[in-house]
Protein backbone atom coordinates (compact mmCIF):
# COMPACT_ATOMS: atom_id res chain seq x y z
CA UNK A 1 0.00 0.00 0.00
CA UNK A 2 1.03 3.66 -0.31
CA UNK A 3 1.07 4.02 3.46
CA UNK A 4 3.57 1.20 3.79
CA UNK A 5 5.80 2.44 0.97
CA UNK A 6 5.93 5.91 2.50
CA UNK A 7 7.84 4.40 5.43
CA UNK A 8 10.27 2.46 3.28
CA UNK A 9 13.10 4.90 3.92
CA UNK A 10 13.37 3.62 7.49
CA UNK A 11 15.79 0.71 7.38
CA UNK A 12 16.17 -2.11 9.86
CA UNK A 13 19.67 -2.35 11.27
CA UNK A 14 21.67 -4.72 13.40
CA UNK A 15 22.64 -3.83 16.96
CA UNK A 16 25.71 -1.60 16.61
CA UNK A 17 25.87 0.36 19.85
CA UNK A 18 29.45 1.61 20.27
CA UNK A 19 29.44 1.69 24.06
CA UNK A 20 30.08 -1.46 26.07
CA UNK A 21 26.79 -3.39 26.44
CA UNK A 22 25.51 -4.73 29.76
CA UNK A 23 26.12 -8.49 29.89
CA UNK A 24 25.35 -9.29 33.53
CA UNK A 25 21.66 -10.38 33.88
CA UNK A 26 21.19 -8.86 37.35
CA UNK A 27 22.80 -5.57 36.30
CA UNK A 28 20.66 -5.48 33.16
CA UNK A 29 17.40 -6.05 35.02
CA UNK A 30 18.31 -3.55 37.73
CA UNK A 31 19.12 -0.89 35.13
CA UNK A 32 15.82 -1.63 33.39
CA UNK A 33 13.88 -0.58 36.50
CA UNK A 34 15.22 2.98 36.17
CA UNK A 35 15.26 3.03 32.38
CA UNK A 36 11.60 2.06 32.26
CA UNK A 37 10.60 5.22 34.11
CA UNK A 38 12.58 7.32 31.64
CA UNK A 39 11.09 5.47 28.65
CA UNK A 40 7.56 6.16 29.86
CA UNK A 41 8.34 9.85 30.33
CA UNK A 42 9.97 10.02 26.89
CA UNK A 43 7.04 8.22 25.26
CA UNK A 44 4.63 10.77 26.73
CA UNK A 45 6.70 13.63 25.35
CA UNK A 46 6.96 12.36 21.77
CA UNK A 47 3.33 11.17 21.74
CA UNK A 48 2.17 14.62 22.79
CA UNK A 49 3.86 16.21 19.80
CA UNK A 50 2.77 13.64 17.24
CA UNK A 51 -0.85 12.86 18.05
CA UNK A 52 0.01 9.51 19.63
CA UNK A 53 -2.30 7.36 21.72
CA UNK A 54 -1.83 4.93 24.59
CA UNK A 55 -3.59 1.68 25.38
CA UNK A 56 -6.43 2.10 27.85
CA UNK A 57 -9.03 0.10 29.75
CA UNK A 58 -11.89 2.19 28.32
CA UNK A 59 -14.37 0.74 25.78
CA UNK A 60 -12.39 2.17 22.86
CA UNK A 61 -9.20 0.42 23.99
CA UNK A 62 -6.97 3.51 23.70
CA UNK A 63 -6.88 7.23 24.42
CA UNK A 64 -5.35 10.12 22.51
CA UNK A 65 -2.53 11.51 24.65
CA UNK A 66 -2.85 15.12 23.40
CA UNK A 67 -6.51 15.02 24.45
CA UNK A 68 -5.87 13.20 27.73
CA UNK A 69 -2.75 15.13 28.74
CA UNK A 70 -4.58 17.59 30.97
CA UNK A 71 -7.37 15.23 32.02
CA UNK A 72 -6.35 13.50 35.25
CA UNK A 73 -9.47 11.32 35.20
CA UNK A 74 -8.50 9.90 31.81
CA UNK A 75 -4.98 9.15 33.04
CA UNK A 76 -6.43 6.52 35.34
CA UNK A 77 -7.60 4.31 32.49
CA UNK A 78 -4.29 4.28 30.59
CA UNK A 79 -2.59 0.89 30.70
CA UNK A 80 1.15 1.56 30.94
CA UNK A 81 3.35 -1.39 29.90
CA UNK A 82 5.47 -3.16 32.46
CA UNK A 83 9.07 -4.18 31.98
CA UNK A 84 9.61 -7.55 30.32
CA UNK A 85 9.33 -10.39 32.82
CA UNK A 86 12.41 -12.33 33.91
CA UNK A 87 10.92 -15.56 32.60
CA UNK A 88 10.41 -14.07 29.14
CA UNK A 89 13.95 -12.65 29.17
CA UNK A 90 15.41 -16.07 29.97
CA UNK A 91 13.25 -17.66 27.27
CA UNK A 92 14.38 -15.12 24.69
CA UNK A 93 18.06 -15.36 25.62
CA UNK A 94 18.08 -19.15 25.34
CA UNK A 95 15.96 -19.41 22.20
CA UNK A 96 17.22 -16.51 20.14
CA UNK A 97 20.49 -15.07 21.48
CA UNK A 98 22.54 -18.15 22.43
CA UNK A 99 22.89 -17.06 26.03
CA UNK A 100 23.95 -13.46 25.31
CA UNK A 101 21.71 -11.38 27.57
CA UNK A 102 23.07 -8.10 26.14
CA UNK A 103 21.10 -8.75 22.96
CA UNK A 104 17.76 -8.33 24.75
CA UNK A 105 16.92 -4.74 23.86
CA UNK A 106 13.30 -4.40 24.95
CA UNK A 107 13.22 -4.98 28.71
CA UNK A 108 12.45 -1.30 29.31
CA UNK A 109 9.83 -0.43 26.70
CA UNK A 110 6.73 1.51 25.78
CA UNK A 111 4.20 1.47 22.95
CA UNK A 112 2.62 4.45 21.23
CA UNK A 113 -0.45 3.91 19.05
CA UNK A 114 -1.41 5.93 15.99
CA UNK A 115 -4.68 6.45 14.16
CA UNK A 116 -2.89 7.95 11.14
CA UNK A 117 0.34 6.78 9.50
CA UNK A 118 1.32 10.44 9.02
CA UNK A 119 1.38 10.87 12.80
CA UNK A 120 3.49 7.74 13.15
CA UNK A 121 5.96 9.19 10.65
CA UNK A 122 6.08 12.45 12.60
CA UNK A 123 6.87 10.54 15.77
CA UNK A 124 9.67 8.56 14.08
CA UNK A 125 11.25 11.81 12.94
CA UNK A 126 10.99 13.31 16.43
CA UNK A 127 12.67 10.28 17.99
CA UNK A 128 15.47 10.02 15.42
CA UNK A 129 16.27 13.71 15.83
CA UNK A 130 16.01 13.93 19.61
CA UNK A 131 19.23 15.22 21.21
CA UNK A 132 18.75 13.33 24.48
CA UNK A 133 18.99 9.83 23.03
CA UNK A 134 21.22 7.73 20.79
CA UNK A 135 19.32 5.51 18.36
CA UNK A 136 21.04 2.14 17.91
CA UNK A 137 18.50 0.25 15.78
CA UNK A 138 15.32 0.83 13.80
CA UNK A 139 13.11 -2.08 12.74
CA UNK A 140 10.54 -1.20 10.11
CA UNK A 141 7.94 -3.93 10.51
CA UNK A 142 5.35 -2.02 8.50
CA UNK A 143 7.09 -2.59 5.18
CA UNK A 144 6.59 -6.19 4.08
CA UNK A 145 9.55 -5.97 1.68
CA UNK A 146 11.97 -4.90 4.41
CA UNK A 147 10.80 -6.99 7.34
CA UNK A 148 11.38 -10.72 7.54
CA UNK A 149 9.56 -10.90 10.86
CA UNK A 150 6.13 -12.43 11.23
CA UNK A 151 5.45 -10.34 14.32
CA UNK A 152 2.84 -7.64 14.42
CA UNK A 153 3.46 -4.63 12.23
CA UNK A 154 4.94 -1.42 13.55
CA UNK A 155 8.17 0.56 13.78
CA UNK A 156 10.43 -0.52 16.64
CA UNK A 157 13.16 1.90 17.70
CA UNK A 158 15.91 0.90 20.11
CA UNK A 159 17.94 3.61 21.80
CA UNK A 160 19.91 4.64 24.86
CA UNK A 161 19.50 7.77 26.93
CA UNK A 162 22.58 10.00 26.85
CA UNK A 163 21.48 12.87 29.10
CA UNK A 164 22.92 13.66 32.52
CA UNK A 165 20.10 11.85 34.36
CA UNK A 166 20.93 8.56 32.64
CA UNK A 167 24.62 9.03 33.33
CA UNK A 168 23.97 9.81 37.00
CA UNK A 169 21.93 6.60 37.29
CA UNK A 170 24.53 4.58 35.41
CA UNK A 171 22.09 3.44 32.74
CA UNK A 172 23.48 5.28 29.73
CA UNK A 173 24.34 1.96 28.04
CA UNK A 174 20.97 0.30 28.72
CA UNK A 175 19.11 -0.14 25.44
CA UNK A 176 15.36 0.64 25.54
CA UNK A 177 12.61 0.21 22.98
CA UNK A 178 9.71 2.27 21.69
CA UNK A 179 7.13 0.46 19.57
CA UNK A 180 5.10 2.68 17.25
CA UNK A 181 1.99 0.77 16.24
CA UNK A 182 -1.10 1.53 14.14
CA UNK A 183 -4.24 1.34 16.27
CA UNK A 184 -5.78 -1.34 14.05
CA UNK A 185 -2.74 -3.59 14.50
CA UNK A 186 -2.80 -3.03 18.25
CA UNK A 187 -6.47 -4.00 18.50
CA UNK A 188 -5.69 -7.28 16.74
CA UNK A 189 -2.69 -7.91 18.97
CA UNK A 190 -4.58 -7.17 22.17
CA UNK A 191 -7.19 -9.88 21.69
CA UNK A 192 -7.23 -13.24 19.91
CA UNK A 193 -4.52 -12.14 17.52
CA UNK A 194 -1.96 -11.97 20.31
CA UNK A 195 -2.75 -15.53 21.39
CA UNK A 196 -2.14 -16.70 17.83
CA UNK A 197 1.10 -14.72 17.64
CA UNK A 198 2.42 -16.25 20.87
CA UNK A 199 1.61 -19.73 19.55
CA UNK A 200 3.42 -18.96 16.29
CA UNK A 201 6.40 -17.46 18.14
CA UNK A 202 6.74 -20.60 20.25
CA UNK A 203 6.60 -22.79 17.19
CA UNK A 204 9.48 -21.00 15.45
CA UNK A 205 11.43 -20.61 18.66
CA UNK A 206 11.96 -16.84 18.89
PDB file of C-alpha atoms in Angstrom, residues 16 24 26 52 54 62 76 87 89 105-106 110 136 142 152 161 169 188 204:
ATOM      1  CA  UNK A  16      25.708  -1.604  16.614  1.00  0.00           C
ATOM      2  CA  UNK A  24      25.348  -9.291  33.532  1.00  0.00           C
ATOM      3  CA  UNK A  26      21.187  -8.864  37.350  1.00  0.00           C
ATOM      4  CA  UNK A  52       0.014   9.514  19.627  1.00  0.00           C
ATOM      5  CA  UNK A  54      -1.830   4.928  24.588  1.00  0.00           C
ATOM      6  CA  UNK A  62      -6.973   3.507  23.699  1.00  0.00           C
ATOM      7  CA  UNK A  76      -6.432   6.519  35.344  1.00  0.00           C
ATOM      8  CA  UNK A  87      10.918 -15.563  32.597  1.00  0.00           C
ATOM      9  CA  UNK A  89      13.952 -12.645  29.170  1.00  0.00           C
ATOM     10  CA  UNK A 105      16.924  -4.736  23.862  1.00  0.00           C
ATOM     11  CA  UNK A 106      13.299  -4.398  24.951  1.00  0.00           C
ATOM     12  CA  UNK A 110       6.730   1.511  25.780  1.00  0.00           C
ATOM     13  CA  UNK A 136      21.041   2.141  17.908  1.00  0.00           C
ATOM     14  CA  UNK A 142       5.355  -2.021   8.504  1.00  0.00           C
ATOM     15  CA  UNK A 152       2.836  -7.640  14.417  1.00  0.00           C
ATOM     16  CA  UNK A 161      19.500   7.774  26.926  1.00  0.00           C
ATOM     17  CA  UNK A 169      21.926   6.602  37.288  1.00  0.00           C
ATOM     18  CA  UNK A 188      -5.691  -7.280  16.741  1.00  0.00           C
ATOM     19  CA  UNK A 204       9.480 -21.001  15.454  1.00  0.00           C
TER      20      UNK A 204
END
